[in-house]
PDB file of C-alpha atoms in Angstrom:
ATOM      1  CA  MET A   1    -103.095  12.595  15.012  1.00  0.00           C
ATOM      2  CA  SER A   2    -104.240  12.343  18.567  1.00  0.00           C
ATOM      3  CA  ASN A   3    -103.583  14.821  21.360  1.00  0.00           C
ATOM      4  CA  THR A   4    -101.332  12.568  23.392  1.00  0.00           C
ATOM      5  CA  THR A   5     -98.133  13.939  24.874  1.00  0.00           C
ATOM      6  CA  GLY A   6     -95.783  11.844  22.708  1.00  0.00           C
ATOM      7  CA  GLU A   7     -97.018  13.191  19.385  1.00  0.00           C
ATOM      8  CA  ILE A   8     -96.810  16.639  17.724  1.00  0.00           C
ATOM      9  CA  SER A   9     -99.416  18.345  15.596  1.00  0.00           C
ATOM     10  CA  MET A  10     -99.064  18.842  11.857  1.00  0.00           C
ATOM     11  CA  LYS A  11     -98.796  22.619  12.391  1.00  0.00           C
ATOM     12  CA  MET A  12     -95.986  22.171  14.888  1.00  0.00           C
ATOM     13  CA  PHE A  13     -94.172  19.777  12.524  1.00  0.00           C
ATOM     14  CA  THR A  14     -94.514  22.184   9.566  1.00  0.00           C
ATOM     15  CA  ALA A  15     -93.337  25.119  11.684  1.00  0.00           C
ATOM     16  CA  GLY A  16     -90.293  23.098  12.756  1.00  0.00           C
ATOM     17  CA  ILE A  17     -89.401  22.314   9.139  1.00  0.00           C
ATOM     18  CA  VAL A  18     -89.764  25.977   8.120  1.00  0.00           C
ATOM     19  CA  ILE A  19     -87.577  27.115  11.046  1.00  0.00           C
ATOM     20  CA  ALA A  20     -84.941  24.500  10.161  1.00  0.00           C
ATOM     21  CA  ILE A  21     -84.871  25.662   6.523  1.00  0.00           C
ATOM     22  CA  LEU A  22     -84.585  29.329   7.520  1.00  0.00           C
ATOM     23  CA  ALA A  23     -81.826  28.580  10.031  1.00  0.00           C
ATOM     24  CA  SER A  24     -79.943  26.527   7.440  1.00  0.00           C
ATOM     25  CA  SER A  25     -80.243  29.326   4.876  1.00  0.00           C
ATOM     26  CA  ALA A  26     -79.032  31.908   7.382  1.00  0.00           C
ATOM     27  CA  LEU A  27     -76.061  29.733   8.345  1.00  0.00           C
ATOM     28  CA  SER A  28     -75.186  29.156   4.663  1.00  0.00           C
ATOM     29  CA  THR A  29     -75.305  32.903   4.017  1.00  0.00           C
ATOM     30  CA  VAL A  30     -72.942  33.565   6.922  1.00  0.00           C
ATOM     31  CA  ILE A  31     -70.511  30.910   5.723  1.00  0.00           C
ATOM     32  CA  VAL A  32     -70.493  32.150   2.124  1.00  0.00           C
ATOM     33  CA  THR A  33     -70.254  35.864   2.894  1.00  0.00           C
ATOM     34  CA  GLN A  34     -68.029  35.840   5.962  1.00  0.00           C
ATOM     35  CA  LEU A  35     -66.037  32.674   6.408  1.00  0.00           C
ATOM     36  CA  ALA A  36     -65.324  31.619   2.816  1.00  0.00           C
ATOM     37  CA  VAL A  37     -63.840  34.942   1.700  1.00  0.00           C
ATOM     38  CA  GLY A  38     -60.106  35.031   0.989  1.00  0.00           C
ATOM     39  CA  LYS A  39     -57.839  37.844   2.067  1.00  0.00           C
ATOM     40  CA  GLY A  40     -57.952  39.571  -1.348  1.00  0.00           C
ATOM     41  CA  PHE A  41     -55.070  41.624  -2.695  1.00  0.00           C
ATOM     42  CA  GLY A  42     -54.367  43.630   0.396  1.00  0.00           C
ATOM     43  CA  ALA A  43     -51.791  46.381   0.331  1.00  0.00           C
ATOM     44  CA  PRO A  44     -49.269  46.137  -2.520  1.00  0.00           C
ATOM     45  CA  ASP A  45     -45.782  44.867  -1.790  1.00  0.00           C
ATOM     46  CA  TYR A  46     -44.341  47.708  -3.871  1.00  0.00           C
ATOM     47  CA  ASP A  47     -45.637  51.057  -5.156  1.00  0.00           C
ATOM     48  CA  SER A  48     -43.334  53.226  -7.254  1.00  0.00           C
ATOM     49  CA  GLY A  49     -45.377  56.381  -6.805  1.00  0.00           C
ATOM     50  CA  TRP A  50     -45.764  58.697  -9.796  1.00  0.00           C
ATOM     51  CA  THR A  51     -42.575  58.777 -11.880  1.00  0.00           C
ATOM     52  CA  VAL A  52     -41.848  61.073 -14.853  1.00  0.00           C
ATOM     53  CA  ILE A  53     -40.948  59.329 -18.113  1.00  0.00           C
ATOM     54  CA  ASN A  54     -39.994  60.924 -21.453  1.00  0.00           C
ATOM     55  CA  PRO A  55     -40.739  59.479 -24.912  1.00  0.00           C
ATOM     56  CA  GLY A  56     -38.266  56.809 -25.992  1.00  0.00           C
ATOM     57  CA  THR A  57     -36.726  56.368 -22.549  1.00  0.00           C
ATOM     58  CA  ASN A  58     -36.396  53.605 -19.973  1.00  0.00           C
ATOM     59  CA  VAL A  59     -36.857  54.052 -16.247  1.00  0.00           C
ATOM     60  CA  ASN A  60     -35.255  51.390 -14.061  1.00  0.00           C
ATOM     61  CA  ILE A  61     -36.788  50.806 -10.637  1.00  0.00           C
ATOM     62  CA  THR A  62     -35.411  48.558  -7.915  1.00  0.00           C
ATOM     63  CA  HIS A  63     -38.162  46.910  -5.865  1.00  0.00           C
ATOM     64  CA  ASN A  64     -36.075  44.202  -4.085  1.00  0.00           C
ATOM     65  CA  LEU A  65     -39.015  41.801  -3.709  1.00  0.00           C
ATOM     66  CA  GLY A  66     -36.780  38.803  -4.378  1.00  0.00           C
ATOM     67  CA  THR A  67     -39.200  36.886  -6.620  1.00  0.00           C
ATOM     68  CA  GLY A  68     -40.337  36.797 -10.224  1.00  0.00           C
ATOM     69  CA  ASP A  69     -43.821  35.597  -9.211  1.00  0.00           C
ATOM     70  CA  LEU A  70     -45.450  39.009  -9.347  1.00  0.00           C
ATOM     71  CA  LEU A  71     -48.693  40.679 -10.311  1.00  0.00           C
ATOM     72  CA  VAL A  72     -47.601  43.950 -11.924  1.00  0.00           C
ATOM     73  CA  TYR A  73     -50.066  46.757 -12.589  1.00  0.00           C
ATOM     74  CA  LEU A  74     -48.760  49.598 -14.768  1.00  0.00           C
ATOM     75  CA  TYR A  75     -50.737  52.728 -15.488  1.00  0.00           C
ATOM     76  CA  GLY A  76     -49.972  56.252 -16.595  1.00  0.00           C
ATOM     77  CA  ARG A  77     -51.285  59.781 -16.792  1.00  0.00           C
ATOM     78  CA  PHE A  78     -50.647  63.032 -18.623  1.00  0.00           C
ATOM     79  CA  ARG A  79     -51.440  66.692 -18.092  1.00  0.00           C
ATOM     80  CA  SER A  80     -53.533  68.365 -20.748  1.00  0.00           C
ATOM     81  CA  THR A  81     -52.855  71.942 -21.845  1.00  0.00           C
ATOM     82  CA  LEU A  82     -55.538  72.969 -19.356  1.00  0.00           C
ATOM     83  CA  GLY A  83     -53.517  71.442 -16.538  1.00  0.00           C
ATOM     84  CA  ASP A  84     -56.033  68.807 -15.489  1.00  0.00           C
ATOM     85  CA  MET A  85     -54.981  65.214 -14.988  1.00  0.00           C
ATOM     86  CA  ARG A  86     -56.066  62.584 -17.483  1.00  0.00           C
ATOM     87  CA  TRP A  87     -55.804  58.953 -16.467  1.00  0.00           C
ATOM     88  CA  ILE A  88     -54.723  56.283 -18.900  1.00  0.00           C
ATOM     89  CA  TYR A  89     -55.295  52.880 -17.374  1.00  0.00           C
ATOM     90  CA  HIS A  90     -52.903  50.688 -19.216  1.00  0.00           C
ATOM     91  CA  GLN A  91     -51.890  47.110 -18.815  1.00  0.00           C
ATOM     92  CA  THR A  92     -50.954  44.207 -16.679  1.00  0.00           C
ATOM     93  CA  ASN A  93     -48.983  42.603 -19.522  1.00  0.00           C
ATOM     94  CA  LEU A  94     -46.353  43.618 -22.030  1.00  0.00           C
ATOM     95  CA  GLY A  95     -47.389  45.624 -25.043  1.00  0.00           C
ATOM     96  CA  THR A  96     -48.242  48.900 -26.668  1.00  0.00           C
ATOM     97  CA  ASN A  97     -50.769  50.063 -29.236  1.00  0.00           C
ATOM     98  CA  ILE A  98     -49.852  50.927 -32.835  1.00  0.00           C
ATOM     99  CA  PHE A  99     -52.101  53.249 -34.846  1.00  0.00           C
ATOM    100  CA  GLY A 100     -51.832  53.861 -38.588  1.00  0.00           C
ATOM    101  CA  LEU A 101     -50.144  52.125 -41.520  1.00  0.00           C
ATOM    102  CA  GLY A 102     -46.900  52.432 -43.428  1.00  0.00           C
ATOM    103  CA  ASP A 103     -44.861  55.533 -42.586  1.00  0.00           C
ATOM    104  CA  GLU A 104     -47.862  57.192 -40.943  1.00  0.00           C
ATOM    105  CA  TRP A 105     -47.976  55.177 -37.732  1.00  0.00           C
ATOM    106  CA  ILE A 106     -47.526  56.050 -34.112  1.00  0.00           C
ATOM    107  CA  GLN A 107     -46.933  53.754 -31.213  1.00  0.00           C
ATOM    108  CA  ARG A 108     -48.468  54.641 -27.853  1.00  0.00           C
ATOM    109  CA  GLY A 109     -48.097  53.499 -24.312  1.00  0.00           C
ATOM    110  CA  ALA A 110     -45.391  51.804 -22.348  1.00  0.00           C
ATOM    111  CA  GLN A 111     -44.155  48.317 -21.695  1.00  0.00           C
ATOM    112  CA  TRP A 112     -42.242  46.717 -18.873  1.00  0.00           C
ATOM    113  CA  SER A 113     -40.005  43.790 -18.048  1.00  0.00           C
ATOM    114  CA  SER A 114     -38.692  42.647 -14.701  1.00  0.00           C
ATOM    115  CA  ASP A 115     -36.762  40.113 -12.697  1.00  0.00           C
ATOM    116  CA  GLU A 116     -36.677  39.243  -8.992  1.00  0.00           C
ATOM    117  CA  ASN A 117     -35.467  42.671  -7.829  1.00  0.00           C
ATOM    118  CA  TRP A 118     -36.092  45.300 -10.519  1.00  0.00           C
ATOM    119  CA  ILE A 119     -38.536  46.441 -13.172  1.00  0.00           C
ATOM    120  CA  VAL A 120     -37.828  48.591 -16.224  1.00  0.00           C
ATOM    121  CA  VAL A 121     -40.553  50.660 -17.910  1.00  0.00           C
ATOM    122  CA  PHE A 122     -40.083  51.821 -21.521  1.00  0.00           C
ATOM    123  CA  ARG A 123     -42.181  54.619 -23.058  1.00  0.00           C
ATOM    124  CA  GLU A 124     -42.553  54.445 -26.830  1.00  0.00           C
ATOM    125  CA  TYR A 125     -40.718  57.022 -28.995  1.00  0.00           C
ATOM    126  CA  THR A 126     -43.877  58.320 -30.651  1.00  0.00           C
ATOM    127  CA  ASP A 127     -46.098  58.212 -27.562  1.00  0.00           C
ATOM    128  CA  GLU A 128     -47.948  61.466 -26.876  1.00  0.00           C
ATOM    129  CA  SER A 129     -49.965  60.243 -23.919  1.00  0.00           C
ATOM    130  CA  TRP A 130     -47.795  59.380 -20.963  1.00  0.00           C
ATOM    131  CA  GLU A 131     -45.951  61.913 -18.850  1.00  0.00           C
ATOM    132  CA  GLU A 132     -45.921  59.881 -15.661  1.00  0.00           C
ATOM    133  CA  PHE A 133     -46.374  56.238 -14.760  1.00  0.00           C
ATOM    134  CA  ARG A 134     -46.960  54.240 -11.634  1.00  0.00           C
ATOM    135  CA  VAL A 135     -46.083  50.597 -10.997  1.00  0.00           C
ATOM    136  CA  ILE A 136     -47.903  48.675  -8.283  1.00  0.00           C
ATOM    137  CA  ILE A 137     -46.703  45.139  -7.508  1.00  0.00           C
ATOM    138  CA  TRP A 138     -48.068  42.279  -5.421  1.00  0.00           C
ATOM    139  CA  LYS A 139     -46.159  39.058  -4.715  1.00  0.00           C
ATOM    140  CA  ILE A 140     -48.123  36.037  -5.882  1.00  0.00           C
ATOM    141  CA  THR A 141     -46.450  33.512  -3.581  1.00  0.00           C
TER     142      THR A 141
END
């Protein structure tokens, strides 16, 4: 290449390409990490707080959210004989765990069902784990 005013050197051209690539990468990083992020869960629409539940009982809770399109998170805890709290992270679906066979089985945990304005939590009769539960709900729609 000649040194005329209308032309650029190979070094200048290469530097321009490198700067363009770096600027493009930086812009892509900003878009992916800042602009393309959704709002996430945010604060729940309902939180029952810790609620005592006895074996074999139901607890009915009115949440008045007005929809069945919900993400429900149910978890429980118990106090050991030493008085410290033990967390039992449970489920986002229905169900309990059964241990043992025949007459020697125990069923642990809790299950729930709900409609547009209430949720009921049932603790199994033979459960030895849960003393309290907490329900946290987010509207999906």
